Short mmCIF file of C-alpha atoms and ligand atoms in Angstrom, two decimals:
data_model
loop_
_atom_site.label_atom_id
_atom_site.label_comp_id
_atom_site.label_asym_id
_atom_site.label_seq_id
_atom_site.Cartn_x
_atom_site.Cartn_y
_atom_site.Cartn_z
CA MET A 4 122.20 172.24 275.22
CA GLN A 5 121.19 172.30 271.64
CA LYS A 6 123.96 169.40 270.94
CA LYS A 7 122.18 167.51 273.60
CA ILE A 8 118.88 167.56 271.97
CA ILE A 9 120.40 166.73 268.50
CA PHE A 10 122.25 163.73 270.23
CA ALA A 11 118.99 162.50 271.99
CA SER A 12 117.32 162.68 268.78
CA LEU A 13 119.75 161.03 266.84
CA LEU A 14 119.71 158.32 269.32
CA ALA A 15 116.16 157.90 269.31
CA PHE A 16 115.99 158.02 265.40
CA SER A 17 118.64 155.37 265.36
CA THR A 18 116.57 153.01 267.90
CA VAL A 19 113.54 153.47 265.92
CA SER A 20 115.13 152.46 262.46
CA ALA A 21 116.62 149.55 264.31
CA PHE A 22 113.38 148.64 265.55
CA ALA A 23 111.82 149.00 261.88
CA ASP A 24 114.35 146.77 260.46
CA ASN A 25 113.83 144.18 263.03
CA ASN A 26 110.07 144.56 262.78
CA ILE A 27 109.57 142.64 259.23
CA ASP A 28 111.42 139.70 260.87
CA VAL A 29 109.34 139.58 263.66
CA LEU A 30 106.15 140.22 261.92
CA LYS A 31 107.25 137.43 259.59
CA ASP A 32 107.70 135.13 262.61
CA GLU A 33 104.60 136.03 264.18
CA THR A 34 102.47 135.64 261.22
CA ARG A 35 104.08 132.16 260.23
CA ALA A 36 103.66 130.92 263.52
CA ALA A 37 99.73 131.54 263.10
CA ALA A 38 99.77 130.27 259.51
CA MET A 39 101.29 127.03 259.76
CA PRO A 40 98.97 125.38 262.35
CA PHE A 41 96.17 127.01 260.21
CA MET A 42 97.46 125.02 257.07
CA LYS A 43 97.84 122.19 258.85
CA ALA A 44 94.61 121.97 260.71
CA LEU A 45 92.78 122.72 257.44
CA MET A 46 94.63 119.82 255.51
CA GLU A 47 93.82 117.57 258.48
CA GLU A 48 90.03 118.69 258.21
CA ASN A 49 90.08 118.19 254.53
CA LYS A 50 91.44 114.82 254.80
CA LYS A 51 89.03 113.74 257.37
CA ALA A 52 86.00 114.97 255.33
CA VAL A 53 87.22 112.74 252.34
CA GLN A 54 87.60 109.73 254.61
CA GLU A 55 84.50 110.01 256.50
CA GLY A 56 81.70 111.33 253.71
CA GLY A 57 83.80 110.39 250.28
CA PRO A 58 84.95 113.29 248.08
CA GLU A 59 81.42 114.53 246.87
CA SER A 60 80.32 115.33 250.58
CA ALA A 61 83.91 116.75 251.38
CA VAL A 62 83.08 119.44 248.72
CA LYS A 63 80.55 120.78 250.60
CA VAL A 64 82.55 120.49 254.00
CA CYS A 65 85.46 122.55 252.42
CA LYS A 66 82.83 125.11 251.17
CA ASP A 67 81.99 125.61 254.94
CA ILE A 68 85.23 124.51 256.65
CA ALA A 69 87.83 126.57 254.97
CA PRO A 70 86.33 130.03 254.97
CA LYS A 71 84.87 129.42 258.56
CA MET A 72 88.65 128.77 259.75
CA ALA A 73 90.02 131.73 257.95
CA SER A 74 87.22 134.10 259.31
CA GLU A 75 87.93 132.42 262.95
CA LEU A 76 91.80 133.55 262.56
CA SER A 77 91.04 136.79 261.16
CA ARG A 78 88.70 137.64 264.28
CA GLN A 79 91.19 136.00 266.75
CA LYS A 80 94.20 137.84 265.62
CA GLY A 81 92.54 141.06 263.97
CA TRP A 82 93.98 140.34 260.70
CA LYS A 83 92.33 139.59 257.19
CA VAL A 84 93.11 136.17 256.31
CA THR A 85 91.91 134.31 253.02
CA ARG A 86 93.38 131.98 250.70
CA VAL A 87 93.76 133.13 247.29
CA SER A 88 94.60 132.04 243.69
CA MET A 89 95.16 133.01 240.04
CA LYS A 90 92.70 130.01 239.18
CA VAL A 91 89.99 130.60 241.82
CA ARG A 92 87.44 128.37 242.92
CA ASN A 93 85.70 130.65 245.35
CA PRO A 94 85.88 134.12 243.64
CA MET A 95 84.12 135.84 246.32
CA LEU A 96 87.06 134.94 248.85
CA GLY A 97 89.83 134.03 246.88
CA THR A 98 90.43 136.39 243.92
CA THR A 99 94.00 138.22 244.09
CA ASP A 100 94.66 141.92 244.42
CA GLU A 101 97.76 143.26 242.69
CA TRP A 102 100.27 142.26 245.74
CA GLU A 103 98.74 138.89 245.71
CA GLN A 104 99.24 138.46 242.17
CA LYS A 105 103.00 139.74 241.93
CA ALA A 106 103.57 137.30 245.41
CA LEU A 107 102.17 134.39 243.75
CA LYS A 108 104.18 134.65 240.45
CA LYS A 109 107.43 135.22 242.45
CA MET A 110 106.58 132.01 244.36
CA GLU A 111 105.92 130.18 240.98
CA GLU A 112 109.26 131.25 239.81
CA ARG A 113 110.97 129.94 243.05
CA LEU A 114 109.38 126.73 242.74
CA ALA A 115 110.19 126.29 239.14
CA LYS A 116 113.91 127.03 240.41
CA GLY A 117 113.81 123.97 242.86
CA GLU A 118 112.87 125.79 245.94
CA LYS A 119 111.13 123.54 248.67
CA PRO A 120 107.40 124.17 248.81
CA GLU A 121 107.80 124.43 252.53
CA THR A 122 109.81 127.64 252.26
CA LEU A 123 107.78 129.55 249.93
CA GLU A 124 106.49 132.97 251.58
CA VAL A 125 106.55 136.68 250.64
CA ALA A 126 106.69 139.34 253.20
CA GLU A 127 106.41 143.05 252.90
CA VAL A 128 105.41 146.10 254.50
CA ILE A 129 103.41 148.31 252.40
CA LYS A 130 102.88 152.13 252.79
CA GLY A 131 99.60 153.43 251.86
CA LYS A 132 97.25 156.44 251.90
CA ASN A 133 95.66 155.08 255.47
CA GLY A 134 99.20 153.94 256.86
CA LYS A 135 101.47 150.95 256.96
CA THR A 136 100.23 147.23 256.14
CA PHE A 137 102.25 143.90 256.84
CA ARG A 138 101.30 141.49 253.90
CA TYR A 139 102.22 137.97 253.92
CA MET A 140 101.83 135.07 251.73
CA LYS A 141 102.42 131.55 252.63
CA GLY A 142 102.72 129.48 249.07
CA ILE A 143 99.95 126.40 249.10
CA VAL A 144 101.54 123.73 246.71
CA LEU A 145 99.18 120.89 245.48
CA GLN A 146 99.62 117.49 246.89
CA PRO A 147 98.47 114.05 245.40
CA GLY A 148 95.52 113.95 247.52
CA CYS A 149 94.16 117.25 246.08
CA VAL A 150 93.61 116.29 242.56
CA THR A 151 90.48 114.45 243.36
CA CYS A 152 89.00 118.11 243.55
CA HIS A 153 91.53 120.22 241.79
CA GLY A 154 93.37 117.93 239.23
CA LYS A 155 92.61 116.82 235.76
CA SER A 156 89.27 116.14 234.54
CA GLU A 157 89.82 112.30 234.39
CA GLU A 158 91.01 112.24 237.92
CA ILE A 159 87.98 114.10 239.45
CA PRO A 160 85.31 111.59 240.15
CA GLU A 161 81.70 112.45 238.16
CA ALA A 162 80.07 113.07 241.95
CA VAL A 163 82.37 115.66 242.80
CA LYS A 164 82.32 117.26 239.43
CA ALA A 165 78.40 117.34 239.65
CA ASN A 166 78.77 118.94 243.18
CA LEU A 167 81.33 121.46 241.99
CA ALA A 168 79.29 122.51 239.05
CA THR A 169 76.35 123.32 241.33
CA GLU A 170 78.37 124.90 244.19
CA TYR A 171 81.01 126.59 242.02
CA PRO A 172 79.48 127.16 238.53
CA HIS A 173 82.61 129.68 237.91
CA ASP A 174 85.08 127.10 239.02
CA GLN A 175 88.34 127.70 237.40
CA ALA A 176 90.56 125.74 239.95
CA THR A 177 91.00 122.41 238.34
CA GLY A 178 93.83 120.94 235.89
CA TYR A 179 96.44 121.04 238.69
CA ALA A 180 98.89 118.65 239.17
CA PRO A 181 100.96 117.82 242.40
CA GLY A 182 103.65 119.90 242.87
CA GLN A 183 102.25 123.01 241.10
CA LEU A 184 101.33 126.34 243.30
CA ARG A 185 97.87 126.06 243.59
CA GLY A 186 97.57 129.66 245.51
CA GLY A 187 98.66 131.07 248.78
CA LEU A 188 97.28 131.89 252.36
CA SER A 189 97.38 135.84 252.32
CA ILE A 190 97.46 137.74 255.53
CA GLN A 191 97.27 141.56 256.04
CA ARG A 192 98.03 143.23 259.26
CA LYS A 193 97.55 147.04 259.67
CA LEU A 194 100.28 148.46 261.37
C1 HEC B 4 87.13 117.40 248.51
C2 HEC B 4 87.23 118.44 247.75
C3 HEC B 4 88.78 119.04 247.78
C4 HEC B 4 89.83 118.46 248.12
C5 HEC B 4 90.37 117.27 248.25
C6 HEC B 4 90.86 119.91 248.08
N1 HEC B 4 90.23 120.92 247.86
FE1 HEC B 4 90.82 122.92 247.78
N2 HEC B 4 89.13 123.73 247.65
C7 HEC B 4 87.90 122.57 247.42
C8 HEC B 4 86.85 123.76 247.65
C9 HEC B 4 85.24 123.19 247.64
C10 HEC B 4 87.40 124.98 247.55
C11 HEC B 4 86.47 126.21 247.73
C12 HEC B 4 86.51 126.64 249.18
C13 HEC B 4 85.79 127.91 249.41
O1 HEC B 4 84.33 128.13 248.95
O2 HEC B 4 86.37 128.75 250.18
C14 HEC B 4 88.70 124.86 247.60
C15 HEC B 4 89.44 126.10 247.62
C16 HEC B 4 90.85 125.84 247.74
C17 HEC B 4 91.80 126.96 247.85
C18 HEC B 4 91.42 128.43 247.90
C19 HEC B 4 91.61 129.16 246.54
C20 HEC B 4 90.27 129.04 245.67
O3 HEC B 4 90.43 128.45 244.62
O4 HEC B 4 89.10 129.28 246.00
C21 HEC B 4 92.95 126.36 248.00
C22 HEC B 4 94.26 127.21 247.85
C23 HEC B 4 92.84 124.82 247.70
N3 HEC B 4 91.61 124.55 247.83
C24 HEC B 4 93.86 124.33 248.08
C25 HEC B 4 93.83 122.92 248.04
C26 HEC B 4 94.85 121.80 248.29
C27 HEC B 4 96.41 122.48 248.55
C28 HEC B 4 94.37 120.59 248.71
C29 HEC B 4 95.26 119.43 248.88
C30 HEC B 4 95.86 119.35 250.10
C31 HEC B 4 93.13 120.68 248.59
N4 HEC B 4 92.97 122.11 248.10
C32 HEC B 4 92.06 119.77 248.22
C33 HEC B 4 87.82 121.50 247.59
C34 HEC B 4 88.97 120.41 247.68
#
């Protein structure tokens, strides 16, 4: 009798741990599947805004669109979604916590070693006081079109500079070159 119980609980335990092992991959796939269209849509909105209104009006559009899209995805999924950076433009939404700092550093090292921007992601299940959280970050690498608003001083049009100065007086998100890690899309899911 006792043997049976031990056997049954062993079986249950091994099923649970096999599930836990797979789980991170499932979570990763699921999260990536939501992150990729988000990044693509944001990029398209950004491009459209620059084409339609010129970069200076696109600053205002970016200011509204990006946080709105991130909060929509958060609401839809019940996750916490935000874009973060070590040199942030919007300190309210983009300031990193410790996990995000480590993830960005790791991705910067991987990028320096020649990894392709598309594959830059970090995922981990964190056990905290209030249970487990799945943490995910997708790297965001600067593209040539981004220098209008994130590049070196001479690459940013005067009108954009003026807009950034009023909208983001504490802006640190300039001086980037294409190919550099600009930041990451950070997602937290309570498990
Ligand atoms: C028209 C100007 C403009 C262009 C072009 C632009 N950005 Fe931004 N970017 C902004 C603004 C404005 C914010 C702050 C948005 C906010 O308030 O959340 C921002 C914020 C960000 C953030 C969030 C972290 C932070 O610093 O607040 C990332 C990441 C980012 N941009 C990446 C990019 C990338 C990559 C590109 C090119 C594909 C790009 N941006 C092109 C204006 C621009």
